[in-house]
PDB file of C-alpha atoms in Angstrom:
ATOM      1  CA  UNK A1126     107.515  47.557 152.945  1.00 47.00           C
ATOM      2  CA  UNK A1127     107.984  51.240 152.388  1.00 48.00           C
ATOM      3  CA  UNK A1128     105.221  51.225 149.686  1.00 49.00           C
ATOM      4  CA  UNK A1129     102.700  49.648 152.127  1.00 49.00           C
ATOM      5  CA  UNK A1130     103.700  52.157 154.819  1.00 48.00           C
ATOM      6  CA  UNK A1131     103.255  54.965 152.324  1.00 49.00           C
ATOM      7  CA  UNK A1132      99.759  53.930 151.433  1.00 47.00           C
ATOM      8  CA  UNK A1133      98.854  53.706 155.031  1.00 48.00           C
ATOM      9  CA  UNK A1134     100.025  57.080 155.684  1.00 46.00           C
ATOM     10  CA  UNK A1135      98.095  58.368 152.685  1.00 45.00           C
ATOM     11  CA  UNK A1136      94.929  56.672 154.015  1.00 48.00           C
ATOM     12  CA  UNK A1137      95.491  58.184 157.406  1.00 48.00           C
ATOM     13  CA  UNK A1138      96.215  61.646 156.181  1.00 49.00           C
ATOM     14  CA  UNK A1139      93.658  64.489 156.730  1.00 53.00           C
ATOM     15  CA  UNK A1140      92.793  64.418 152.979  1.00 53.00           C
ATOM     16  CA  UNK A1141      91.631  60.788 153.280  1.00 52.00           C
ATOM     17  CA  UNK A1142      89.607  61.660 156.278  1.00 56.00           C
ATOM     18  CA  UNK A1143      88.090  64.529 154.437  1.00 52.00           C
ATOM     19  CA  UNK A1144      87.117  62.311 151.525  1.00 54.00           C
ATOM     20  CA  UNK A1145      85.596  59.800 153.738  1.00 55.00           C
ATOM     21  CA  UNK A1146      83.735  62.432 155.746  1.00 59.00           C
ATOM     22  CA  UNK A1147      82.319  63.923 152.442  1.00 59.00           C
ATOM     23  CA  UNK A1148      81.106  60.515 151.418  1.00 63.00           C
ATOM     24  CA  UNK A1149      79.426  60.036 154.864  1.00 81.00           C
ATOM     25  CA  UNK A1150      77.698  63.459 154.502  1.00 82.00           C
ATOM     26  CA  UNK A1151      76.523  62.647 151.027  1.00 76.00           C
ATOM     27  CA  UNK A1152      74.965  59.374 152.252  1.00 82.00           C
ATOM     28  CA  UNK A1153      73.274  61.091 155.121  1.00 83.00           C
ATOM     29  CA  UNK A1154      71.873  63.845 152.890  1.00 84.00           C
ATOM     30  CA  UNK A1155      70.588  61.391 150.473  1.00 85.00           C
ATOM     31  CA  UNK A1156      69.053  59.154 153.161  1.00 84.00           C
ATOM     32  CA  UNK A1157      67.441  62.258 154.636  1.00 86.00           C
ATOM     33  CA  UNK A1158      65.971  63.364 151.169  1.00 88.00           C
ATOM     34  CA  UNK A1159      64.698  59.761 150.604  1.00 88.00           C
ATOM     35  CA  UNK A1160      63.096  59.528 153.945  1.00 88.00           C
ATOM     36  CA  UNK A1161      61.730  63.107 153.570  1.00 89.00           C
ATOM     37  CA  UNK A1162      60.153  62.413 150.076  1.00 90.00           C
ATOM     38  CA  UNK A1163      58.456  59.232 151.404  1.00 87.00           C
ATOM     39  CA  UNK A1164      57.164  61.058 154.434  1.00 91.00           C
ATOM     40  CA  UNK A1165      55.863  63.973 152.241  1.00 93.00           C
ATOM     41  CA  UNK A1166      53.971  61.613 150.131  1.00 90.00           C
ATOM     42  CA  UNK A1167      52.243  60.183 153.249  1.00 89.00           C
ATOM     43  CA  UNK A1168      51.601  63.622 154.591  1.00 93.00           C
ATOM     44  CA  UNK A1169      49.909  64.687 151.320  1.00 92.00           C
ATOM     45  CA  UNK A1170      47.768  61.693 151.267  1.00 89.00           C
ATOM     46  CA  UNK A1171      46.606  62.186 154.895  1.00 90.00           C
ATOM     47  CA  UNK A1172      46.005  65.827 154.339  1.00 92.00           C
ATOM     48  CA  UNK A1173      43.663  64.943 151.304  1.00 90.00           C
ATOM     49  CA  UNK A1174      41.882  62.429 153.339  1.00 89.00           C
ATOM     50  CA  UNK A1175      41.382  64.759 156.292  1.00 92.00           C
ATOM     51  CA  UNK A1176      40.256  67.492 154.071  1.00 91.00           C
ATOM     52  CA  UNK A1177      37.653  65.303 152.362  1.00 90.00           C
ATOM     53  CA  UNK A1178      36.621  64.004 155.679  1.00 90.00           C
ATOM     54  CA  UNK A1179      36.151  67.458 157.337  1.00 90.00           C
ATOM     55  CA  UNK A1180      34.361  68.852 154.496  1.00 89.00           C
ATOM     56  CA  UNK A1181      31.862  65.842 154.054  1.00 89.00           C
ATOM     57  CA  UNK A1182      30.912  65.142 157.682  1.00 89.00           C
ATOM     58  CA  UNK A1183      28.608  68.263 157.985  1.00 87.00           C
ATOM     59  CA  UNK A1184      26.580  67.242 154.871  1.00 87.00           C
ATOM     60  CA  UNK A1185      26.503  63.695 155.890  1.00 88.00           C
ATOM     61  CA  UNK A1186      25.156  64.634 159.247  1.00 87.00           C
ATOM     62  CA  UNK A1187      22.222  66.600 157.688  1.00 86.00           C
ATOM     63  CA  UNK A1188      21.544  63.909 154.993  1.00 86.00           C
ATOM     64  CA  UNK A1189      18.019  62.626 155.057  1.00 86.00           C
ATOM     65  CA  UNK A1190      18.786  59.349 152.976  1.00 85.00           C
ATOM     66  CA  UNK A1191      20.930  56.406 153.504  1.00 86.00           C
ATOM     67  CA  UNK A1192      24.312  57.473 152.014  1.00 86.00           C
ATOM     68  CA  UNK A1193      25.370  54.074 151.034  1.00 87.00           C
ATOM     69  CA  UNK A1194      22.114  52.463 149.749  1.00 86.00           C
ATOM     70  CA  UNK A1195      19.830  55.289 148.600  1.00 85.00           C
ATOM     71  CA  UNK A1196      19.540  56.012 144.654  1.00 85.00           C
ATOM     72  CA  UNK A1197      18.263  59.606 145.337  1.00 85.00           C
ATOM     73  CA  UNK A1198      20.589  62.503 144.637  1.00 84.00           C
ATOM     74  CA  UNK A1199      19.202  65.864 145.879  1.00 84.00           C
ATOM     75  CA  UNK A1200      21.933  67.381 148.061  1.00 84.00           C
ATOM     76  CA  UNK A1201      20.305  70.849 147.934  1.00 77.00           C
ATOM     77  CA  UNK A1202      17.278  72.446 149.733  1.00 73.00           C
ATOM     78  CA  UNK A1203      16.192  72.426 153.477  1.00 75.00           C
ATOM     79  CA  UNK A1204      16.087  68.562 153.640  1.00 81.00           C
ATOM     80  CA  UNK A1205      19.077  67.248 151.554  1.00 82.00           C
ATOM     81  CA  UNK A1206      18.814  63.693 150.552  1.00 87.00           C
ATOM     82  CA  UNK A1207      21.502  61.888 148.527  1.00 87.00           C
ATOM     83  CA  UNK A1208      23.053  58.268 148.246  1.00 87.00           C
ATOM     84  CA  UNK A1209      25.874  56.701 146.178  1.00 88.00           C
ATOM     85  CA  UNK A1210      24.306  53.239 145.206  1.00 87.00           C
ATOM     86  CA  UNK A1211      24.083  54.157 141.592  1.00 87.00           C
ATOM     87  CA  UNK A1212      27.287  55.870 141.521  1.00 88.00           C
ATOM     88  CA  UNK A1213      29.140  53.022 143.289  1.00 90.00           C
ATOM     89  CA  UNK A1214      27.663  50.350 140.939  1.00 89.00           C
ATOM     90  CA  UNK A1215      28.467  52.125 137.802  1.00 89.00           C
ATOM     91  CA  UNK A1216      32.002  53.011 138.795  1.00 90.00           C
ATOM     92  CA  UNK A1217      32.881  49.568 139.952  1.00 90.00           C
ATOM     93  CA  UNK A1218      31.171  47.618 137.122  1.00 91.00           C
ATOM     94  CA  UNK A1219      32.566  49.880 134.421  1.00 90.00           C
ATOM     95  CA  UNK A1220      36.059  49.483 135.729  1.00 90.00           C
ATOM     96  CA  UNK A1221      35.851  45.765 136.186  1.00 91.00           C
ATOM     97  CA  UNK A1222      34.643  45.315 132.635  1.00 91.00           C
ATOM     98  CA  UNK A1223      37.450  47.555 131.383  1.00 92.00           C
ATOM     99  CA  UNK A1224      39.978  45.439 133.208  1.00 92.00           C
ATOM    100  CA  UNK A1225      38.478  42.200 131.953  1.00 92.00           C
ATOM    101  CA  UNK A1226      38.815  43.462 128.429  1.00 92.00           C
ATOM    102  CA  UNK A1227      42.186  45.336 128.711  1.00 92.00           C
ATOM    103  CA  UNK A1228      44.291  43.074 130.873  1.00 92.00           C
ATOM    104  CA  UNK A1229      44.329  39.788 128.787  1.00 93.00           C
ATOM    105  CA  UNK A1230      45.018  41.902 125.521  1.00 93.00           C
ATOM    106  CA  UNK A1231      47.724  43.838 127.363  1.00 92.00           C
ATOM    107  CA  UNK A1232      49.458  40.622 128.442  1.00 92.00           C
ATOM    108  CA  UNK A1233      49.249  39.162 124.956  1.00 92.00           C
ATOM    109  CA  UNK A1234      50.787  42.282 123.382  1.00 91.00           C
ATOM    110  CA  UNK A1235      53.443  42.463 126.003  1.00 91.00           C
ATOM    111  CA  UNK A1236      54.461  38.713 125.423  1.00 91.00           C
ATOM    112  CA  UNK A1237      54.324  39.185 121.701  1.00 91.00           C
ATOM    113  CA  UNK A1238      56.699  42.096 121.757  1.00 89.00           C
ATOM    114  CA  UNK A1239      59.129  40.436 124.223  1.00 88.00           C
ATOM    115  CA  UNK A1240      59.163  36.858 123.207  1.00 86.00           C
ATOM    116  CA  UNK A1241      58.042  36.509 119.594  1.00 87.00           C
ATOM    117  CA  UNK A1242      58.796  39.817 117.678  1.00 86.00           C
ATOM    118  CA  UNK A1243      62.460  40.535 116.577  1.00 84.00           C
ATOM    119  CA  UNK A1244      63.994  43.364 118.443  1.00 80.00           C
ATOM    120  CA  UNK A1245      64.149  45.681 115.454  1.00 84.00           C
ATOM    121  CA  UNK A1246      60.348  45.470 115.181  1.00 84.00           C
ATOM    122  CA  UNK A1247      59.568  45.309 118.852  1.00 83.00           C
ATOM    123  CA  UNK A1248      61.188  48.778 119.460  1.00 85.00           C
ATOM    124  CA  UNK A1249      58.907  50.857 117.145  1.00 87.00           C
ATOM    125  CA  UNK A1250      55.728  49.027 118.329  1.00 86.00           C
ATOM    126  CA  UNK A1251      56.732  49.555 122.003  1.00 85.00           C
ATOM    127  CA  UNK A1252      57.214  53.258 121.325  1.00 86.00           C
ATOM    128  CA  UNK A1253      53.861  53.489 119.655  1.00 86.00           C
ATOM    129  CA  UNK A1254      52.221  51.890 122.604  1.00 85.00           C
ATOM    130  CA  UNK A1255      54.131  54.296 125.016  1.00 83.00           C
ATOM    131  CA  UNK A1256      52.723  57.277 122.755  1.00 85.00           C
ATOM    132  CA  UNK A1257      49.209  55.991 123.289  1.00 85.00           C
ATOM    133  CA  UNK A1258      49.583  56.118 126.919  1.00 81.00           C
ATOM    134  CA  UNK A1259      50.212  59.740 126.772  1.00 82.00           C
ATOM    135  CA  UNK A1260      47.081  60.617 124.765  1.00 85.00           C
ATOM    136  CA  UNK A1261      44.784  62.924 126.709  1.00 85.00           C
ATOM    137  CA  UNK A1262      41.658  61.443 127.989  1.00 84.00           C
ATOM    138  CA  UNK A1263      39.556  64.069 126.273  1.00 86.00           C
ATOM    139  CA  UNK A1264      40.816  62.689 122.968  1.00 88.00           C
ATOM    140  CA  UNK A1265      39.781  59.210 123.791  1.00 87.00           C
ATOM    141  CA  UNK A1266      36.433  60.578 124.874  1.00 86.00           C
ATOM    142  CA  UNK A1267      35.811  62.467 121.647  1.00 87.00           C
ATOM    143  CA  UNK A1268      36.876  59.389 119.649  1.00 88.00           C
ATOM    144  CA  UNK A1269      34.732  57.140 121.505  1.00 86.00           C
ATOM    145  CA  UNK A1270      31.729  59.437 121.267  1.00 85.00           C
ATOM    146  CA  UNK A1271      31.856  60.059 117.578  1.00 86.00           C
ATOM    147  CA  UNK A1272      33.561  57.039 115.976  1.00 85.00           C
ATOM    148  CA  UNK A1273      33.528  54.039 118.429  1.00 84.00           C
ATOM    149  CA  UNK A1274      29.849  54.178 119.580  1.00 83.00           C
ATOM    150  CA  UNK A1275      28.666  53.533 115.946  1.00 82.00           C
ATOM    151  CA  UNK A1276      30.508  50.224 115.894  1.00 84.00           C
ATOM    152  CA  UNK A1277      29.634  49.050 119.588  1.00 84.00           C
ATOM    153  CA  UNK A1278      25.851  49.400 118.915  1.00 80.00           C
ATOM    154  CA  UNK A1279      25.947  46.252 116.795  1.00 82.00           C
ATOM    155  CA  UNK A1280      28.212  44.485 119.279  1.00 84.00           C
ATOM    156  CA  UNK A1281      25.819  45.322 122.153  1.00 84.00           C
ATOM    157  CA  UNK A1282      22.850  43.826 120.074  1.00 82.00           C
ATOM    158  CA  UNK A1283      24.774  40.688 119.374  1.00 84.00           C
ATOM    159  CA  UNK A1284      25.726  40.168 123.012  1.00 84.00           C
ATOM    160  CA  UNK A1285      22.180  40.861 124.120  1.00 80.00           C
ATOM    161  CA  UNK A1286      20.744  38.244 121.723  1.00 80.00           C
ATOM    162  CA  UNK A1287      23.258  35.626 122.762  1.00 81.00           C
ATOM    163  CA  UNK A1288      23.579  36.244 126.504  1.00 81.00           C
ATOM    164  CA  UNK A1289      20.406  38.221 127.266  1.00 78.00           C
ATOM    165  CA  UNK A1290      19.465  35.720 129.943  1.00 84.00           C
ATOM    166  CA  UNK A1291      22.284  36.995 132.071  1.00 83.00           C
ATOM    167  CA  UNK A1292      21.111  40.056 134.099  1.00 82.00           C
ATOM    168  CA  UNK A1293      24.221  42.225 133.165  1.00 82.00           C
ATOM    169  CA  UNK A1294      23.660  41.564 129.484  1.00 83.00           C
ATOM    170  CA  UNK A1295      19.781  41.974 129.508  1.00 80.00           C
ATOM    171  CA  UNK A1296      17.786  44.870 128.327  1.00 71.00           C
ATOM    172  CA  UNK A1297      17.329  46.511 124.857  1.00 68.00           C
ATOM    173  CA  UNK A1298      20.329  48.710 125.394  1.00 71.00           C
ATOM    174  CA  UNK A1299      21.301  52.254 124.350  1.00 77.00           C
ATOM    175  CA  UNK A1300      24.252  53.406 122.372  1.00 78.00           C
ATOM    176  CA  UNK A1301      25.705  55.472 125.309  1.00 80.00           C
ATOM    177  CA  UNK A1302      25.752  52.678 127.754  1.00 85.00           C
ATOM    178  CA  UNK A1303      27.913  51.524 130.620  1.00 87.00           C
ATOM    179  CA  UNK A1304      29.330  48.905 128.246  1.00 88.00           C
ATOM    180  CA  UNK A1305      30.366  51.554 125.740  1.00 87.00           C
ATOM    181  CA  UNK A1306      32.174  53.554 128.427  1.00 88.00           C
ATOM    182  CA  UNK A1307      33.800  50.364 129.644  1.00 90.00           C
ATOM    183  CA  UNK A1308      35.291  49.628 126.190  1.00 91.00           C
ATOM    184  CA  UNK A1309      36.660  53.182 125.947  1.00 90.00           C
ATOM    185  CA  UNK A1310      38.206  52.847 129.493  1.00 90.00           C
ATOM    186  CA  UNK A1311      39.758  49.560 128.478  1.00 91.00           C
ATOM    187  CA  UNK A1312      41.360  51.253 125.601  1.00 90.00           C
ATOM    188  CA  UNK A1313      42.673  53.986 127.719  1.00 89.00           C
ATOM    189  CA  UNK A1314      44.351  51.707 130.220  1.00 90.00           C
ATOM    190  CA  UNK A1315      45.576  49.097 127.690  1.00 90.00           C
ATOM    191  CA  UNK A1316      48.810  51.120 126.799  1.00 90.00           C
ATOM    192  CA  UNK A1317      49.576  51.520 130.499  1.00 88.00           C
ATOM    193  CA  UNK A1318      49.229  47.833 131.432  1.00 90.00           C
ATOM    194  CA  UNK A1319      50.980  46.719 128.185  1.00 91.00           C
ATOM    195  CA  UNK A1320      54.016  49.069 128.725  1.00 88.00           C
ATOM    196  CA  UNK A1321      54.650  48.028 132.291  1.00 88.00           C
ATOM    197  CA  UNK A1322      54.009  44.398 131.659  1.00 89.00           C
ATOM    198  CA  UNK A1323      56.417  44.512 128.698  1.00 89.00           C
ATOM    199  CA  UNK A1324      59.201  45.872 131.063  1.00 87.00           C
ATOM    200  CA  UNK A1325      58.577  43.255 133.476  1.00 88.00           C
ATOM    201  CA  UNK A1326      58.588  40.373 131.082  1.00 89.00           C
ATOM    202  CA  UNK A1327      61.816  41.734 129.459  1.00 87.00           C
ATOM    203  CA  UNK A1328      63.535  41.381 132.771  1.00 87.00           C
ATOM    204  CA  UNK A1329      62.994  37.610 133.111  1.00 86.00           C
ATOM    205  CA  UNK A1330      66.366  35.827 133.745  1.00 86.00           C
ATOM    206  CA  UNK A1331      67.778  34.337 130.587  1.00 85.00           C
ATOM    207  CA  UNK A1332      68.871  31.396 132.747  1.00 87.00           C
ATOM    208  CA  UNK A1333      65.232  30.593 133.533  1.00 84.00           C
ATOM    209  CA  UNK A1334      64.361  30.492 129.791  1.00 85.00           C
ATOM    210  CA  UNK A1335      67.410  28.727 128.784  1.00 83.00           C
ATOM    211  CA  UNK A1336      66.712  26.033 131.320  1.00 86.00           C
ATOM    212  CA  UNK A1337      63.307  25.587 130.165  1.00 84.00           C
ATOM    213  CA  UNK A1338      64.507  25.254 126.462  1.00 83.00           C
ATOM    214  CA  UNK A1339      67.268  22.745 127.561  1.00 85.00           C
ATOM    215  CA  UNK A1340      64.550  20.525 129.081  1.00 83.00           C
ATOM    216  CA  UNK A1341      62.779  20.493 125.674  1.00 83.00           C
ATOM    217  CA  UNK A1342      60.164  23.124 126.333  1.00 80.00           C
ATOM    218  CA  UNK A1343      58.361  24.798 123.330  1.00 82.00           C
ATOM    219  CA  UNK A1344      58.187  28.605 123.018  1.00 83.00           C
ATOM    220  CA  UNK A1345      54.782  28.680 124.704  1.00 86.00           C
ATOM    221  CA  UNK A1346      56.047  26.359 127.478  1.00 86.00           C
ATOM    222  CA  UNK A1347      58.852  28.718 128.158  1.00 86.00           C
ATOM    223  CA  UNK A1348      56.466  31.549 128.453  1.00 86.00           C
ATOM    224  CA  UNK A1349      54.106  29.672 130.730  1.00 87.00           C
ATOM    225  CA  UNK A1350      56.576  28.123 133.002  1.00 87.00           C
ATOM    226  CA  UNK A1351      59.301  30.860 133.212  1.00 87.00           C
ATOM    227  CA  UNK A1352      58.064  34.229 131.911  1.00 88.00           C
ATOM    228  CA  UNK A1353      54.648  34.397 133.189  1.00 88.00           C
ATOM    229  CA  UNK A1354      55.474  33.338 136.792  1.00 87.00           C
ATOM    230  CA  UNK A1355      58.415  35.785 137.022  1.00 86.00           C
ATOM    231  CA  UNK A1356      56.263  38.625 135.768  1.00 86.00           C
ATOM    232  CA  UNK A1357      53.081  37.918 137.735  1.00 85.00           C
ATOM    233  CA  UNK A1358      53.717  40.398 140.513  1.00 83.00           C
ATOM    234  CA  UNK A1359      54.530  43.137 137.923  1.00 84.00           C
ATOM    235  CA  UNK A1360      51.549  42.257 135.951  1.00 88.00           C
ATOM    236  CA  UNK A1361      49.270  42.573 139.090  1.00 86.00           C
ATOM    237  CA  UNK A1362      50.919  46.066 139.837  1.00 83.00           C
ATOM    238  CA  UNK A1363      50.341  47.229 136.289  1.00 86.00           C
ATOM    239  CA  UNK A1364      46.682  46.099 136.346  1.00 87.00           C
ATOM    240  CA  UNK A1365      45.967  47.935 139.674  1.00 85.00           C
ATOM    241  CA  UNK A1366      47.656  51.153 138.149  1.00 83.00           C
ATOM    242  CA  UNK A1367      45.254  50.725 135.272  1.00 86.00           C
ATOM    243  CA  UNK A1368      42.236  50.101 137.499  1.00 87.00           C
ATOM    244  CA  UNK A1369      43.172  53.136 139.364  1.00 83.00           C
ATOM    245  CA  UNK A1370      42.907  55.186 136.157  1.00 83.00           C
ATOM    246  CA  UNK A1371      39.640  53.561 135.198  1.00 86.00           C
ATOM    247  CA  UNK A1372      38.116  54.308 138.647  1.00 85.00           C
ATOM    248  CA  UNK A1373      38.878  57.803 138.548  1.00 83.00           C
ATOM    249  CA  UNK A1374      38.508  58.678 134.741  1.00 83.00           C
ATOM    250  CA  UNK A1375      36.247  61.723 134.277  1.00 83.00           C
ATOM    251  CA  UNK A1376      36.092  63.244 130.836  1.00 82.00           C
ATOM    252  CA  UNK A1377      35.864  60.068 128.564  1.00 81.00           C
ATOM    253  CA  UNK A1378      33.043  58.664 130.757  1.00 85.00           C
ATOM    254  CA  UNK A1379      31.260  62.062 130.907  1.00 84.00           C
ATOM    255  CA  UNK A1380      31.265  62.284 127.102  1.00 84.00           C
ATOM    256  CA  UNK A1381      30.153  58.664 126.429  1.00 86.00           C
ATOM    257  CA  UNK A1382      27.911  57.325 129.109  1.00 82.00           C
ATOM    258  CA  UNK A1383      24.299  58.804 129.034  1.00 78.00           C
ATOM    259  CA  UNK A1384      22.488  59.475 132.228  1.00 75.00           C
ATOM    260  CA  UNK A1385      19.303  57.391 132.537  1.00 71.00           C
ATOM    261  CA  UNK A1386      16.973  58.051 135.359  1.00 66.00           C
ATOM    262  CA  UNK A1387      14.435  55.322 136.369  1.00 66.00           C
ATOM    263  CA  UNK A1388      14.476  51.954 138.075  1.00 71.00           C
ATOM    264  CA  UNK A1389      17.713  50.350 138.947  1.00 73.00           C
ATOM    265  CA  UNK A1390      19.143  47.892 136.492  1.00 78.00           C
ATOM    266  CA  UNK A1391      21.924  45.455 136.573  1.00 82.00           C
ATOM    267  CA  UNK A1392      22.467  45.612 132.847  1.00 83.00           C
ATOM    268  CA  UNK A1393      25.579  46.961 131.305  1.00 84.00           C
ATOM    269  CA  UNK A1394      23.433  48.298 128.295  1.00 86.00           C
ATOM    270  CA  UNK A1395      21.888  51.016 130.229  1.00 84.00           C
ATOM    271  CA  UNK A1396      23.135  54.384 131.307  1.00 81.00           C
ATOM    272  CA  UNK A1397      24.524  55.936 134.508  1.00 83.00           C
ATOM    273  CA  UNK A1398      27.237  57.939 136.094  1.00 85.00           C
ATOM    274  CA  UNK A1399      30.402  57.359 138.011  1.00 87.00           C
ATOM    275  CA  UNK A1400      31.609  59.221 140.924  1.00 88.00           C
ATOM    276  CA  UNK A1401      34.022  61.253 138.877  1.00 87.00           C
ATOM    277  CA  UNK A1402      31.504  61.978 136.113  1.00 86.00           C
ATOM    278  CA  UNK A1403      28.886  63.077 138.534  1.00 87.00           C
ATOM    279  CA  UNK A1404      31.143  65.502 140.292  1.00 87.00           C
ATOM    280  CA  UNK A1405      32.225  66.883 136.963  1.00 85.00           C
ATOM    281  CA  UNK A1406      28.883  67.171 135.484  1.00 85.00           C
ATOM    282  CA  UNK A1407      27.486  69.022 138.462  1.00 83.00           C
ATOM    283  CA  UNK A1408      30.455  71.184 139.423  1.00 80.00           C
ATOM    284  CA  UNK A1409      28.530  74.314 138.564  1.00 79.00           C
ATOM    285  CA  UNK A1410      26.018  73.520 141.441  1.00 77.00           C
ATOM    286  CA  UNK A1411      28.699  73.909 144.287  1.00 80.00           C
ATOM    287  CA  UNK A1412      26.935  77.028 145.455  1.00 79.00           C
ATOM    288  CA  UNK A1413      26.484  76.123 149.091  1.00 82.00           C
ATOM    289  CA  UNK A1414      28.710  74.441 151.613  1.00 81.00           C
ATOM    290  CA  UNK A1415      25.969  71.779 152.419  1.00 83.00           C
ATOM    291  CA  UNK A1416      25.671  70.897 148.614  1.00 85.00           C
ATOM    292  CA  UNK A1417      29.393  71.017 147.968  1.00 87.00           C
ATOM    293  CA  UNK A1418      29.879  68.679 151.023  1.00 87.00           C
ATOM    294  CA  UNK A1419      27.637  65.983 149.349  1.00 88.00           C
ATOM    295  CA  UNK A1420      29.897  65.844 146.272  1.00 89.00           C
ATOM    296  CA  UNK A1421      33.058  65.859 148.536  1.00 90.00           C
ATOM    297  CA  UNK A1422      31.484  62.932 150.457  1.00 90.00           C
ATOM    298  CA  UNK A1423      31.066  61.024 147.047  1.00 89.00           C
ATOM    299  CA  UNK A1424      34.824  61.851 146.307  1.00 89.00           C
ATOM    300  CA  UNK A1425      35.772  60.569 149.697  1.00 90.00           C
ATOM    301  CA  UNK A1426      34.213  57.205 148.909  1.00 90.00           C
ATOM    302  CA  UNK A1427      36.076  57.308 145.522  1.00 90.00           C
ATOM    303  CA  UNK A1428      39.305  58.001 147.466  1.00 90.00           C
ATOM    304  CA  UNK A1429      38.768  55.239 149.940  1.00 89.00           C
ATOM    305  CA  UNK A1430      37.819  52.815 147.019  1.00 89.00           C
ATOM    306  CA  UNK A1431      41.002  53.510 145.141  1.00 87.00           C
ATOM    307  CA  UNK A1432      42.998  53.251 148.445  1.00 85.00           C
ATOM    308  CA  UNK A1433      41.619  49.881 149.277  1.00 85.00           C
ATOM    309  CA  UNK A1434      42.168  48.519 145.769  1.00 83.00           C
ATOM    310  CA  UNK A1435      45.890  49.569 145.841  1.00 80.00           C
ATOM    311  CA  UNK A1436      46.183  48.096 149.471  1.00 81.00           C
ATOM    312  CA  UNK A1437      44.743  44.816 148.373  1.00 79.00           C
ATOM    313  CA  UNK A1438      46.989  44.703 145.306  1.00 76.00           C
ATOM    314  CA  UNK A1439      50.051  45.420 147.667  1.00 76.00           C
ATOM    315  CA  UNK A1440      49.128  42.534 149.889  1.00 76.00           C
ATOM    316  CA  UNK A1441      48.683  40.119 146.843  1.00 71.00           C
ATOM    317  CA  UNK A1442      52.083  41.083 145.465  1.00 70.00           C
ATOM    318  CA  UNK A1443      53.888  40.664 148.717  1.00 71.00           C
ATOM    319  CA  UNK A1444      52.146  37.245 149.157  1.00 64.00           C
ATOM    320  CA  UNK A1445      53.294  36.218 145.595  1.00 58.00           C
ATOM    321  CA  UNK A1446      56.910  37.379 146.290  1.00 55.00           C
ATOM    322  CA  UNK A1447      57.018  35.364 149.470  1.00 46.00           C
ATOM    323  CA  UNK A1448      55.590  32.305 147.736  1.00 41.00           C
ATOM    324  CA  UNK A1449      58.116  32.542 144.770  1.00 49.00           C
ATOM    325  CA  UNK A1450      61.065  33.020 147.116  1.00 51.00           C
TER     326      UNK A1450
END
């Protein structure tokens, strides 16, 4: 009885109140910092969007061509005319091809490291993949321009001979093509998607896999019925992160894809420019506000494109979570 009373007195003592008050203050400070950090990110994104919009509107108002459908790019002079049709096509198609190449390979490597390789061998391979994700893009660009292009030329020729009846694979092709840039982009985003997918697959509950094994499932059936469904939202997130890098990549694309002027072509084996490579290539021409505004308008489209991709990915992930729950 006395011991209980003593504990009650201790709990009710001023020191106990002080400890509880300190904990409550710490919770409030942490909550405030968390909310402030999230609000800061939103404010930064909004500030970037407003800056791009304000600087782009005057140039768009004086544009003599259709901004979305024109292939002309002449933002200088008394009658500026510029459009993003070519830039939008090359940016989107190169990123899509890079994802088609990189994502299946990344998922396969991630499954191999988490489900098939012993832990003592998986760790060094995982560390090597993480290091590849940290390699600067200029290194990938130089490697692609001076090493990879020699091997891709024969691959392009084979694809053109086998599937030339498809518009995207038609044409004689050039070494510094959209296809070559897409392959380099896929190599760049592969470590990112692999590393994130590996972490997601490694968190698959052991009970799920053991239940599948208890029902007589093979190793592949365990992966197909337990690991892949659990990791699907994470793989989608990793893929969208890789797509974001592919959409905005500058230096590697600038080094690899050759600029070809002429009639529009659907072929991957021709040259072109992305939004980022165009802005980087012509950065020295930002000599007037009107001309600079044209390039900022192109950057605004890239900003909106990336924002839309991530928004769609978020919707898909939330629907997947609701379905699995």
